[in-house]
Coordinates of C-alpha atoms in Angstrom, one line a residue:
M7 CA -140.3 120.2 58.8
K8 CA -140.7 121.4 55.1
R9 CA -136.9 122.5 55.3
Y10 CA -135.9 119.1 56.4
L11 CA -137.9 117.3 53.7
I12 CA -136.2 119.5 50.9
L13 CA -132.7 118.8 52.5
F14 CA -133.6 115.0 52.4
L15 CA -134.7 115.1 48.9
L16 CA -131.5 116.9 47.8
T17 CA -129.4 114.5 49.6
F18 CA -131.3 111.4 48.1
Q19 CA -130.9 113.0 44.7
G20 CA -127.1 113.3 45.2
L21 CA -126.9 109.7 46.3
M22 CA -128.9 108.4 43.5
A23 CA -127.0 110.5 40.8
Q24 CA -125.3 108.2 38.3
V25 CA -121.5 108.5 38.2
Q26 CA -120.3 109.0 34.7
F27 CA -116.7 108.6 33.5
E28 CA -115.7 108.3 29.9
A29 CA -112.9 108.9 27.3
R30 CA -113.5 110.8 24.1
V31 CA -111.0 111.3 21.2
S32 CA -111.0 113.9 18.5
K33 CA -110.8 111.1 15.7
N34 CA -110.7 107.5 15.6
T35 CA -108.5 107.3 12.3
L36 CA -105.7 109.5 11.8
G37 CA -102.3 109.6 9.9
V38 CA -99.0 108.9 11.6
N39 CA -98.1 112.7 11.1
E40 CA -101.2 113.8 13.0
R41 CA -102.0 114.6 16.6
L42 CA -104.8 113.2 18.6
R43 CA -106.7 114.9 21.5
I44 CA -108.2 112.7 24.2
D45 CA -110.5 114.0 27.0
F46 CA -111.4 112.1 30.2
I47 CA -114.7 113.4 31.4
M48 CA -116.5 112.8 34.7
N49 CA -119.7 114.1 36.1
V50 CA -118.4 113.9 39.7
D51 CA -115.3 115.3 41.5
G52 CA -113.5 112.0 41.5
D53 CA -110.2 111.5 43.3
N54 CA -106.9 109.7 42.4
F55 CA -107.1 110.0 38.8
E56 CA -104.8 107.4 37.1
Q57 CA -104.0 108.0 33.5
P58 CA -103.4 105.2 31.0
S59 CA -99.8 104.4 29.8
F60 CA -100.7 105.7 26.2
E61 CA -98.6 102.8 24.6
G62 CA -97.7 103.5 21.1
F63 CA -98.1 107.3 21.5
S64 CA -95.9 110.0 22.8
M65 CA -97.4 112.8 24.9
V66 CA -97.0 116.2 23.3
A67 CA -99.2 118.1 25.9
G68 CA -101.0 117.4 29.1
P69 CA -102.6 116.8 31.3
S70 CA -104.6 120.0 31.3
Q71 CA -107.6 120.3 33.7
Q72 CA -111.0 121.9 33.5
I73 CA -113.7 122.1 35.9
S74 CA -117.1 123.6 35.5
Q75 CA -120.2 123.7 37.8
S76 CA -123.5 125.3 37.4
W77 CA -127.1 125.5 38.9
V78 CA -130.2 125.7 36.6
N79 CA -133.6 125.8 38.1
G80 CA -132.4 124.3 41.3
R81 CA -130.5 121.5 39.7
S82 CA -126.7 121.4 39.7
S83 CA -124.4 120.1 37.0
F84 CA -120.7 119.3 37.5
Q85 CA -118.0 118.4 35.0
K86 CA -114.2 117.8 35.5
I87 CA -112.1 117.0 32.3
Y88 CA -108.5 115.8 31.8
S89 CA -107.1 116.6 28.4
Y90 CA -104.0 115.2 26.6
I91 CA -102.5 115.9 23.1
L92 CA -100.9 112.6 21.7
Q93 CA -98.6 111.9 18.8
P94 CA -98.7 108.3 17.4
Q95 CA -95.3 106.6 17.1
R96 CA -96.2 103.9 14.7
K97 CA -98.8 102.8 12.3
G98 CA -101.4 100.2 12.9
A99 CA -104.3 99.6 15.4
L100 CA -103.5 101.1 18.8
T101 CA -105.5 100.8 21.9
I102 CA -105.7 103.4 24.7
K103 CA -106.3 101.5 27.8
Q104 CA -108.6 102.4 30.8
A105 CA -108.2 105.4 33.0
A106 CA -109.4 105.2 36.6
I107 CA -110.8 107.4 39.4
E108 CA -112.1 106.8 43.0
Y109 CA -115.6 108.3 44.2
N110 CA -117.2 107.5 47.5
G111 CA -114.8 104.4 47.9
Q112 CA -115.9 103.0 44.5
V113 CA -113.4 102.7 41.7
Y114 CA -114.7 103.8 38.2
K115 CA -112.8 103.1 34.8
T116 CA -113.3 104.3 31.3
S117 CA -113.7 101.8 28.3
P118 CA -110.7 101.1 26.1
I119 CA -110.6 103.0 22.9
K120 CA -109.2 101.7 19.6
V121 CA -107.5 104.0 17.2
T122 CA -106.3 103.3 13.7
V123 CA -103.1 105.0 12.6
T124 CA -102.5 105.2 8.8
N125 CA -99.8 106.4 6.5
A126 CA -98.9 110.2 6.8
V127 CA -101.4 112.4 5.2
A128 CA -101.1 115.7 3.5
Q129 CA -101.7 118.7 5.6
E130 CA -102.4 122.2 4.6
R131 CA -100.4 124.9 6.4
D132 CA -102.5 126.2 9.0
P133 CA -101.3 129.2 11.1
N134 CA -103.3 127.9 14.2
D135 CA -101.3 124.5 13.9
R136 CA -97.8 125.8 14.0
P137 CA -95.7 125.7 17.1
Q138 CA -96.3 128.1 19.8
G139 CA -94.2 131.3 19.3
G140 CA -93.8 131.2 15.6
N141 CA -94.7 134.2 13.4
G142 CA -95.9 132.5 10.4
N143 CA -92.8 132.8 8.1
E144 CA -91.3 129.5 9.2
L145 CA -90.5 126.8 6.7
L146 CA -90.1 123.2 7.8
T147 CA -90.9 120.4 5.2
L148 CA -89.5 117.0 4.3
V149 CA -89.1 116.2 0.6
A150 CA -88.3 112.8 -1.1
E151 CA -86.4 113.6 -4.3
I152 CA -86.6 110.7 -6.8
S153 CA -84.1 110.4 -9.7
K154 CA -86.5 108.7 -12.1
T155 CA -90.1 107.8 -11.8
N156 CA -90.6 105.6 -14.9
P157 CA -87.6 103.2 -14.8
Y158 CA -87.2 99.9 -16.4
L159 CA -87.5 96.7 -14.5
N160 CA -84.0 96.4 -12.5
E161 CA -82.9 99.9 -13.4
P162 CA -81.4 101.8 -10.5
I163 CA -83.3 104.9 -9.0
T164 CA -82.3 106.9 -6.1
V165 CA -84.4 108.6 -3.3
V166 CA -82.7 111.4 -1.4
Y167 CA -84.7 112.6 1.8
K168 CA -84.1 116.4 2.3
L169 CA -85.3 118.5 5.2
Y170 CA -85.9 122.2 4.1
F171 CA -86.2 124.8 7.0
N172 CA -85.8 128.5 7.4
N173 CA -86.5 131.0 10.4
I174 CA -86.6 127.8 12.6
G175 CA -84.0 125.9 14.6
V176 CA -83.9 122.2 14.4
T177 CA -82.6 120.5 17.6
G178 CA -83.1 116.9 16.7
F179 CA -85.5 114.4 15.1
K180 CA -86.6 110.8 15.5
E181 CA -88.3 108.5 12.8
L182 CA -92.0 107.8 13.4
A183 CA -92.5 105.8 10.2
K184 CA -89.8 104.3 8.2
P185 CA -90.2 104.2 4.3
K186 CA -91.1 100.8 3.0
Y187 CA -89.8 99.6 -0.4
N188 CA -92.0 96.8 -1.3
D189 CA -91.1 95.1 -4.5
F190 CA -87.8 96.9 -4.6
W191 CA -84.3 95.8 -3.9
N192 CA -82.9 98.6 -1.7
Q193 CA -79.8 99.7 0.1
N194 CA -79.2 102.8 2.1
I195 CA -76.0 104.9 1.4
E196 CA -74.2 105.8 4.6
I197 CA -74.1 109.5 5.4
K198 CA -71.1 109.9 7.6
Q199 CA -72.1 113.4 9.0
L200 CA -75.1 115.8 8.5
A201 CA -74.2 119.0 6.9
I202 CA -76.4 122.1 6.5
E203 CA -76.3 123.6 3.1
E204 CA -77.9 126.6 1.4
G205 CA -80.6 125.9 -1.2
S206 CA -84.1 127.0 -2.4
F207 CA -87.5 125.6 -2.0
Q208 CA -90.4 126.6 -4.1
G209 CA -88.6 129.8 -5.0
Q210 CA -87.8 130.6 -1.3
R211 CA -84.1 130.6 -0.1
C212 CA -83.7 128.4 2.8
Y213 CA -81.3 125.7 4.2
Y214 CA -81.7 122.0 3.9
V215 CA -80.0 118.8 5.4
I216 CA -79.7 115.5 3.5
L217 CA -81.2 112.9 6.1
K218 CA -81.2 109.7 4.0
K219 CA -80.0 108.4 0.7
T220 CA -81.3 105.1 -0.7
I221 CA -80.7 103.2 -4.1
L222 CA -83.6 101.2 -5.3
Y223 CA -83.8 98.4 -8.1
P224 CA -87.6 97.8 -9.0
Q225 CA -88.3 94.0 -9.0
K226 CA -91.8 94.2 -10.3
A227 CA -93.3 95.9 -13.4
G228 CA -96.2 98.3 -13.0
K229 CA -97.1 101.0 -10.4
L230 CA -95.1 100.6 -7.2
T231 CA -95.7 102.7 -4.1
I232 CA -93.0 103.9 -1.9
E233 CA -94.5 104.5 1.7
P234 CA -93.5 107.8 3.3
L235 CA -90.8 108.7 5.8
S236 CA -92.3 110.7 8.7
L237 CA -90.2 112.4 11.4
D238 CA -91.0 114.0 14.8
I239 CA -88.7 117.0 14.8
G240 CA -87.7 119.1 17.7
V241 CA -87.8 122.9 16.8
Q242 CA -86.8 126.3 18.2
L243 CA -88.8 129.2 17.3
P244 CA -88.1 133.0 17.8
T245 CA -90.8 135.1 19.3
N246 CA -91.4 139.0 19.5
R247 CA -90.8 139.0 23.1
R248 CA -87.3 139.7 24.8
D249 CA -86.0 138.9 28.2
M250 CA -84.5 141.5 30.6
F251 CA -81.2 141.6 28.9
G252 CA -82.8 142.3 25.5
Q253 CA -82.2 138.8 24.1
M254 CA -84.9 137.3 22.0
I255 CA -86.9 134.6 23.7
I256 CA -86.9 131.3 22.0
T257 CA -89.7 128.6 22.5
E258 CA -89.3 124.9 21.9
D259 CA -91.9 122.6 20.5
N260 CA -92.2 119.4 18.3
K261 CA -93.4 119.4 14.7
V262 CA -94.2 116.2 12.7
V263 CA -93.4 116.2 8.9
S264 CA -93.7 113.5 6.2
A265 CA -92.4 113.2 2.8
G266 CA -95.5 111.7 1.5
A267 CA -96.1 108.5 -0.5
K268 CA -94.5 108.4 -4.0
T269 CA -95.7 106.2 -6.9
I270 CA -93.1 104.6 -9.5
N271 CA -94.4 103.5 -12.7
V272 CA -91.9 100.6 -13.6
R273 CA -91.7 99.6 -17.3
P274 CA -91.2 95.9 -18.1
L275 CA -88.4 94.7 -20.3
P276 CA -89.2 94.1 -23.9
E277 CA -90.4 90.5 -24.4
S278 CA -90.5 90.2 -28.2
S279 CA -86.6 90.4 -28.5
K280 CA -85.7 88.8 -25.1
P281 CA -82.8 86.2 -25.8
E282 CA -83.1 82.6 -24.6
G283 CA -81.4 82.1 -21.4
F284 CA -81.7 85.7 -20.2
T285 CA -81.2 85.8 -16.3
G286 CA -82.2 89.4 -15.6
G287 CA -79.0 91.3 -16.1
V288 CA -79.5 95.1 -16.7
G289 CA -76.9 97.7 -17.2
R290 CA -73.6 97.9 -19.1
L291 CA -71.9 94.5 -18.6
N292 CA -69.0 92.5 -20.0
F293 CA -68.8 88.7 -19.7
T294 CA -65.5 86.5 -19.6
V295 CA -64.8 82.8 -19.2
T296 CA -61.2 82.0 -18.3
P297 CA -59.5 78.6 -17.4
S298 CA -56.5 78.5 -15.0
K299 CA -54.8 76.2 -17.4
T300 CA -55.7 73.9 -20.5
T301 CA -52.9 71.2 -20.3
L302 CA -53.3 68.8 -17.4
K303 CA -51.4 65.6 -16.2
N304 CA -53.3 62.7 -14.6
G305 CA -54.9 63.7 -11.2
E306 CA -54.6 67.5 -11.8
G307 CA -57.5 69.9 -11.9
L308 CA -58.2 73.2 -13.3
D309 CA -60.4 76.2 -12.2
L310 CA -62.9 77.7 -14.7
I311 CA -63.7 81.3 -13.8
V312 CA -67.0 82.6 -15.1
S313 CA -67.4 86.3 -14.5
A314 CA -69.5 89.4 -15.3
Q315 CA -68.3 92.9 -14.5
G316 CA -69.4 96.5 -15.1
T317 CA -72.3 98.6 -13.8
G318 CA -75.8 97.2 -13.4
N319 CA -77.9 95.0 -11.0
M320 CA -74.7 93.0 -10.1
K321 CA -76.5 91.1 -7.2
L322 CA -79.6 90.4 -9.0
F323 CA -78.9 88.0 -11.7
T324 CA -77.2 84.6 -12.3
L325 CA -74.2 83.6 -14.5
P326 CA -74.7 80.9 -17.0
K327 CA -73.5 77.4 -16.0
P328 CA -70.7 75.7 -18.3
V329 CA -71.5 72.5 -20.1
V330 CA -68.6 70.1 -20.0
P331 CA -68.2 66.4 -21.4
N332 CA -68.9 63.5 -19.1
A333 CA -65.1 62.7 -18.9
L334 CA -64.7 65.9 -16.9
E335 CA -66.0 66.0 -13.4
M336 CA -67.2 69.5 -12.4
Y337 CA -67.8 70.5 -9.0
D338 CA -70.4 73.2 -7.6
P339 CA -69.2 76.7 -8.0
V340 CA -67.7 79.1 -5.3
H341 CA -69.5 82.3 -5.8
D342 CA -67.8 85.7 -5.1
E343 CA -69.0 89.2 -5.2
Q344 CA -66.7 92.3 -5.3
V345 CA -69.5 94.9 -5.7
T346 CA -69.7 98.5 -4.5
T347 CA -73.0 100.4 -4.2
S348 CA -73.4 104.2 -4.6
L349 CA -76.0 106.5 -5.7
S350 CA -75.2 105.7 -9.4
G351 CA -76.0 102.1 -8.7
M352 CA -74.1 98.9 -8.2
S353 CA -70.7 98.3 -10.0
G354 CA -68.0 95.6 -9.7
R355 CA -67.5 92.0 -10.5
I356 CA -69.3 88.8 -9.8
T357 CA -67.6 85.4 -10.3
D358 CA -68.4 81.6 -10.2
K359 CA -65.3 79.5 -9.9
Y360 CA -65.8 76.0 -11.0
T361 CA -63.2 73.1 -10.1
I362 CA -63.0 70.6 -13.0
V363 CA -61.0 67.3 -12.6
P364 CA -60.6 65.0 -15.8
Q365 CA -61.2 61.3 -15.5
Y366 CA -59.4 60.0 -18.6
R367 CA -56.6 60.8 -21.0
G368 CA -57.6 62.8 -24.2
K369 CA -58.7 66.2 -25.5
Y370 CA -62.1 67.6 -24.4
A371 CA -63.9 70.8 -25.5
I372 CA -65.7 73.2 -23.1
K373 CA -68.7 74.7 -25.3
P374 CA -68.9 78.3 -25.8
M375 CA -71.2 80.1 -23.2
Q376 CA -73.5 82.9 -23.9
F377 CA -74.6 85.7 -21.5
S378 CA -77.3 88.2 -22.4
Y379 CA -78.2 91.5 -20.7
F380 CA -80.5 94.5 -21.3
D381 CA -78.4 97.7 -22.2
L382 CA -80.0 100.8 -20.7
S383 CA -78.2 103.2 -22.8
T384 CA -79.5 101.8 -26.1
G385 CA -82.8 100.0 -24.7
T386 CA -81.7 96.8 -26.5
Y387 CA -80.7 93.2 -25.4
K388 CA -77.1 92.4 -25.9
T389 CA -75.5 88.9 -26.1
I390 CA -71.8 88.1 -25.3
T391 CA -70.4 84.6 -26.5
S392 CA -67.2 83.2 -25.0
K393 CA -64.8 81.1 -27.1
E394 CA -64.6 77.4 -26.9
I395 CA -62.0 76.1 -24.5
M396 CA -60.0 72.9 -25.4
I397 CA -58.6 70.8 -22.4
D398 CA -55.7 68.5 -23.2
V399 CA -55.2 65.7 -20.6
L400 CA -51.8 64.2 -21.3
D401 CA -51.8 60.9 -19.3
G402 CA -54.1 58.6 -17.4
P403 CA -56.3 55.7 -18.4
T404 CA -58.4 55.8 -21.5
P405 CA -62.2 55.3 -21.3
A406 CA -61.7 51.8 -22.9
E407 CA -59.1 50.8 -20.4
A408 CA -61.3 52.0 -17.5
N409 CA -64.4 49.8 -18.9
T410 CA -62.1 46.7 -19.3
G411 CA -60.8 47.0 -15.6
A412 CA -64.3 47.4 -14.3
S413 CA -65.6 44.4 -16.2
A414 CA -62.7 42.3 -14.8
S415 CA -63.5 43.3 -11.3
K416 CA -67.2 42.5 -12.0
N417 CA -66.2 38.9 -13.0
I418 CA -64.2 38.3 -10.0
A419 CA -66.9 39.5 -7.7
E420 CA -69.5 37.1 -9.5
K421 CA -67.1 34.1 -8.9
A422 CA -66.9 34.9 -5.3
D423 CA -70.6 35.1 -4.8
Q424 CA -71.1 31.6 -6.1
F425 CA -70.2 30.1 -2.6
K426 CA -72.0 32.7 -0.4
N427 CA -74.8 30.2 0.5
I428 CA -72.5 27.7 2.1
K429 CA -71.8 28.2 5.7
S430 CA -68.3 27.9 7.2
R431 CA -69.3 27.4 10.9
T432 CA -71.9 25.3 12.7
A433 CA -73.8 26.5 15.5
L434 CA -75.3 23.8 18.0
I435 CA -78.5 24.6 19.9
P436 CA -79.2 22.6 23.0
I437 CA -82.7 20.5 23.1
A438 CA -83.2 21.1 26.9
K439 CA -84.5 24.5 27.9
N440 CA -84.1 26.4 31.2
D441 CA -87.0 26.9 33.5
F442 CA -88.4 30.5 33.3
Y443 CA -88.3 30.9 37.2
D444 CA -84.6 30.5 37.1
S445 CA -84.0 32.7 34.3
K446 CA -82.3 36.1 34.0
L447 CA -85.5 37.6 32.5
Y448 CA -87.5 36.4 35.7
L449 CA -85.1 38.0 38.0
G450 CA -84.8 41.1 36.0
L451 CA -88.6 41.5 36.0
L452 CA -88.8 40.8 39.6
F453 CA -86.5 43.6 40.7
A454 CA -87.3 46.2 37.9
P455 CA -90.1 47.9 40.0
F456 CA -87.4 48.8 42.7
I457 CA -85.4 50.4 40.1
I458 CA -88.1 52.1 37.9
I459 CA -90.2 53.5 40.6
P460 CA -87.4 55.9 42.0
I461 CA -86.6 56.9 38.6
I462 CA -90.1 57.9 37.8
I463 CA -90.4 59.8 41.2
L464 CA -87.0 61.8 40.3
A465 CA -88.2 62.5 36.7
R466 CA -91.6 63.8 38.0
K467 CA -89.9 66.0 40.4
K468 CA -87.6 67.3 37.7
K469 CA -90.6 67.8 35.5
E470 CA -92.4 69.9 38.1
A471 CA -89.3 72.0 38.6
M472 CA -89.0 72.6 34.9
D473 CA -92.7 73.5 34.7
S474 CA -92.4 76.1 37.5
D475 CA -89.4 77.8 35.9
V476 CA -91.4 79.9 33.4
T477 CA -88.2 81.9 32.2
G478 CA -86.1 78.8 31.7
N479 CA -89.0 77.1 29.7
R480 CA -89.2 80.2 27.5
I481 CA -85.4 80.2 26.9
R482 CA -85.4 76.3 26.2
M483 CA -88.4 76.8 23.8
N484 CA -86.7 79.7 22.0
N485 CA -83.5 77.5 21.7
K486 CA -85.5 74.7 20.3
L487 CA -87.3 77.0 17.8
A488 CA -83.9 78.5 16.7
K489 CA -82.6 75.1 15.9
K490 CA -85.9 74.1 14.2
Y491 CA -86.0 77.1 11.9
L492 CA -82.3 76.7 11.1
S493 CA -82.9 73.1 10.1
Q494 CA -85.9 74.3 8.0
A495 CA -83.6 76.9 6.3
K496 CA -81.1 74.2 5.4
K497 CA -83.9 72.2 3.8
H498 CA -85.1 75.1 1.7
L499 CA -81.6 76.1 0.2
N500 CA -83.3 75.7 -3.2
N501 CA -86.2 77.6 -2.5
K502 CA -85.5 81.3 -1.7
E503 CA -88.4 82.9 0.0
P504 CA -89.2 79.9 2.5
F505 CA -85.4 79.8 3.2
Y506 CA -85.1 83.5 4.2
I507 CA -88.3 83.4 6.2
A508 CA -87.0 80.4 8.2
L509 CA -83.4 82.0 8.7
E510 CA -84.9 85.2 10.0
K511 CA -87.1 83.2 12.4
A512 CA -84.0 81.1 13.5
M513 CA -82.0 84.3 14.2
H514 CA -84.7 86.1 16.1
N515 CA -85.4 83.0 18.3
F516 CA -81.7 82.7 19.1
L517 CA -81.6 86.4 20.2
K518 CA -84.8 85.7 22.3
A519 CA -83.1 82.6 24.1
K520 CA -79.8 84.4 24.6
L521 CA -80.9 87.9 25.6
H522 CA -84.2 87.0 27.4
I523 CA -86.2 89.6 25.3
E524 CA -89.5 89.5 23.4
T525 CA -90.3 90.3 19.8
S526 CA -91.6 93.8 20.7
E527 CA -88.1 94.6 22.0
M528 CA -86.2 93.7 18.9
S529 CA -85.2 96.9 17.5
K530 CA -81.9 97.4 15.9
D531 CA -80.5 99.7 18.4
N532 CA -81.7 97.6 21.3
I533 CA -80.2 94.4 19.9
R534 CA -76.7 96.2 19.4
E535 CA -76.9 97.7 22.9
L536 CA -77.8 94.3 24.5
L537 CA -75.2 92.2 22.6
L538 CA -72.4 94.6 23.3
S539 CA -73.3 94.6 27.1
R540 CA -72.9 91.0 27.0
N541 CA -69.3 91.2 25.7
A542 CA -70.1 90.4 22.1
N543 CA -67.6 91.4 19.4
P544 CA -68.8 94.6 17.6
E545 CA -67.9 93.1 14.3
T546 CA -69.9 90.1 15.0
V547 CA -72.9 92.1 16.2
Q548 CA -72.8 94.2 13.0
N549 CA -72.6 91.2 10.9
F550 CA -75.6 89.7 12.7
I551 CA -77.7 93.0 12.2
A552 CA -76.6 93.2 8.6
L553 CA -77.7 89.5 8.0
T554 CA -81.2 90.0 9.6
E555 CA -81.8 93.1 7.4
N556 CA -80.6 91.1 4.3
C557 CA -83.2 88.4 5.1
E558 CA -85.9 91.1 4.6
F559 CA -84.3 92.5 1.5
A560 CA -83.6 89.1 -0.2
R561 CA -87.1 87.9 -0.1
Y562 CA -88.0 90.4 -2.8
A563 CA -84.7 90.1 -4.7
P564 CA -83.5 87.2 -7.2
A565 CA -80.9 85.2 -5.4
S566 CA -78.6 82.4 -6.7
S567 CA -78.2 79.1 -4.9
A568 CA -74.6 80.0 -4.2
S569 CA -75.6 83.3 -2.5
I570 CA -78.3 81.5 -0.4
Q571 CA -75.7 78.9 0.6
Q572 CA -73.4 81.7 1.6
D573 CA -76.1 83.4 3.8
Y574 CA -76.8 80.0 5.6
D575 CA -73.1 79.4 6.2
K576 CA -72.7 82.9 7.5
A577 CA -75.7 82.6 9.8
V578 CA -74.3 79.3 11.3
M579 CA -70.8 81.1 11.8
I580 CA -72.4 84.3 13.4
I581 CA -74.6 82.2 15.7
S582 CA -71.7 80.0 16.7
E583 CA -69.4 83.0 17.5
L584 CA -72.1 84.7 19.5
E585 CA -72.6 81.4 21.6
K586 CA -69.0 81.7 22.5
Q587 CA -68.9 85.5 23.1
I588 CA -72.2 86.2 25.0
V589 CA -71.7 85.7 28.8

């Protein structure tokens, strides 16, 4: 009897044991170049373990399983652990969703865990943290080499990202975090082919590869931070073991490296000697004003070409506007940029071409124009003044004759208006009125319900069909938003930042409508692949991607009304072309 009682108590204790299933992480805040360990721990032998999707992470290792069971003073304890090593793929607040097990017909789930991923952090070289198989002599580091850390405002600087390595094989890499250049105008310099070169790092001979080159123009004075580039690199390491043929065994793993954040101290341009009318030109520049002709006949026009050429921040300043007499009608300029960008900075020519049409005969002077820029070689401002331009109009009316003709026309109009109140026709209205019951209005109101009710029924059925079409509604909404934001961009042609925000939203919603994708899927490579698969022209696709990137850059850089108008016209043209090309 006693034996049965003990067996009953043990069975009752097992039934009453509380099932515990939880998730634990090694840390709740980590850098994008660090790894995270997560353990799913249960105190019962659960079945059908379902791991979460680990969205925002890549799985480095796992799952590994551990089981432990012990008896102490007649009481048993059990523990099963599933462990994973994860690598974050992006910065921000990430959530590890629930895992699940089954036990005695019940489903148990862990609580979601929130993890904050920050910028890459500096890591000390730890022998226990190197890839498995290494011998401790490996070198793998990413360096951001900056040409100048204390430039003037709008002075070009370069950032070259080099990957140094030794005694280690590199099989490939992918970006975990792209560098951000807040308050910089920036442009990447194309690297056609990666080349391995010999060099040295901290006195050690090694190899290096140039992965990325970027030219920067600071747009704000003070301390500016360049956020780091972080890479997940596939590596191959030699070991001390050999195979049956005597060949050294190579192990493969992944390593995360980061260039680290960099601080640039930007010096402001001198305020005391800044010329009036200075528009931000920095570099070594020349300024010219050239008319296409100076002698005109009645009805002819001329082109006035205002241009700056040289090396400097060519896309980041505006040219002065000419002042002409009232007798010359001047139209808005056509802006043209012939600028190349290399590691030494921007160079080339920017031009505003004005069309001028004279109204009267005579001689007219276009006043001299002044253009000022900051010369980096001397550290001073320089001002260039153009010559006065005389325009000689040979024939046509004089201002006095034009005024006389206008007065005569006004007198004729005043005489014609004297008789405007005298009506030339008479409209007779009958005294007797028709009865309402025999009128057209009565008949129309009588039969209107027989026409309106079927229309209402058809409209209601159509609305129900549209409401049930979730995908179609989303496409129509994205189309509507694209048109709305494109209209907003047109309204803000004179206001740079709202214009580029609206233009970027218009292009994103156009893509969502045409490709049936969400915002989270809008990577550059995915957009290019989807557009090309829908028979879009490769050149149009490249222009679309380049314009979306330009919207991000242009918000932090000065822009003229002409360049904003050009971007708007280019967006309308590209969207129109994609409408015709996408199938």
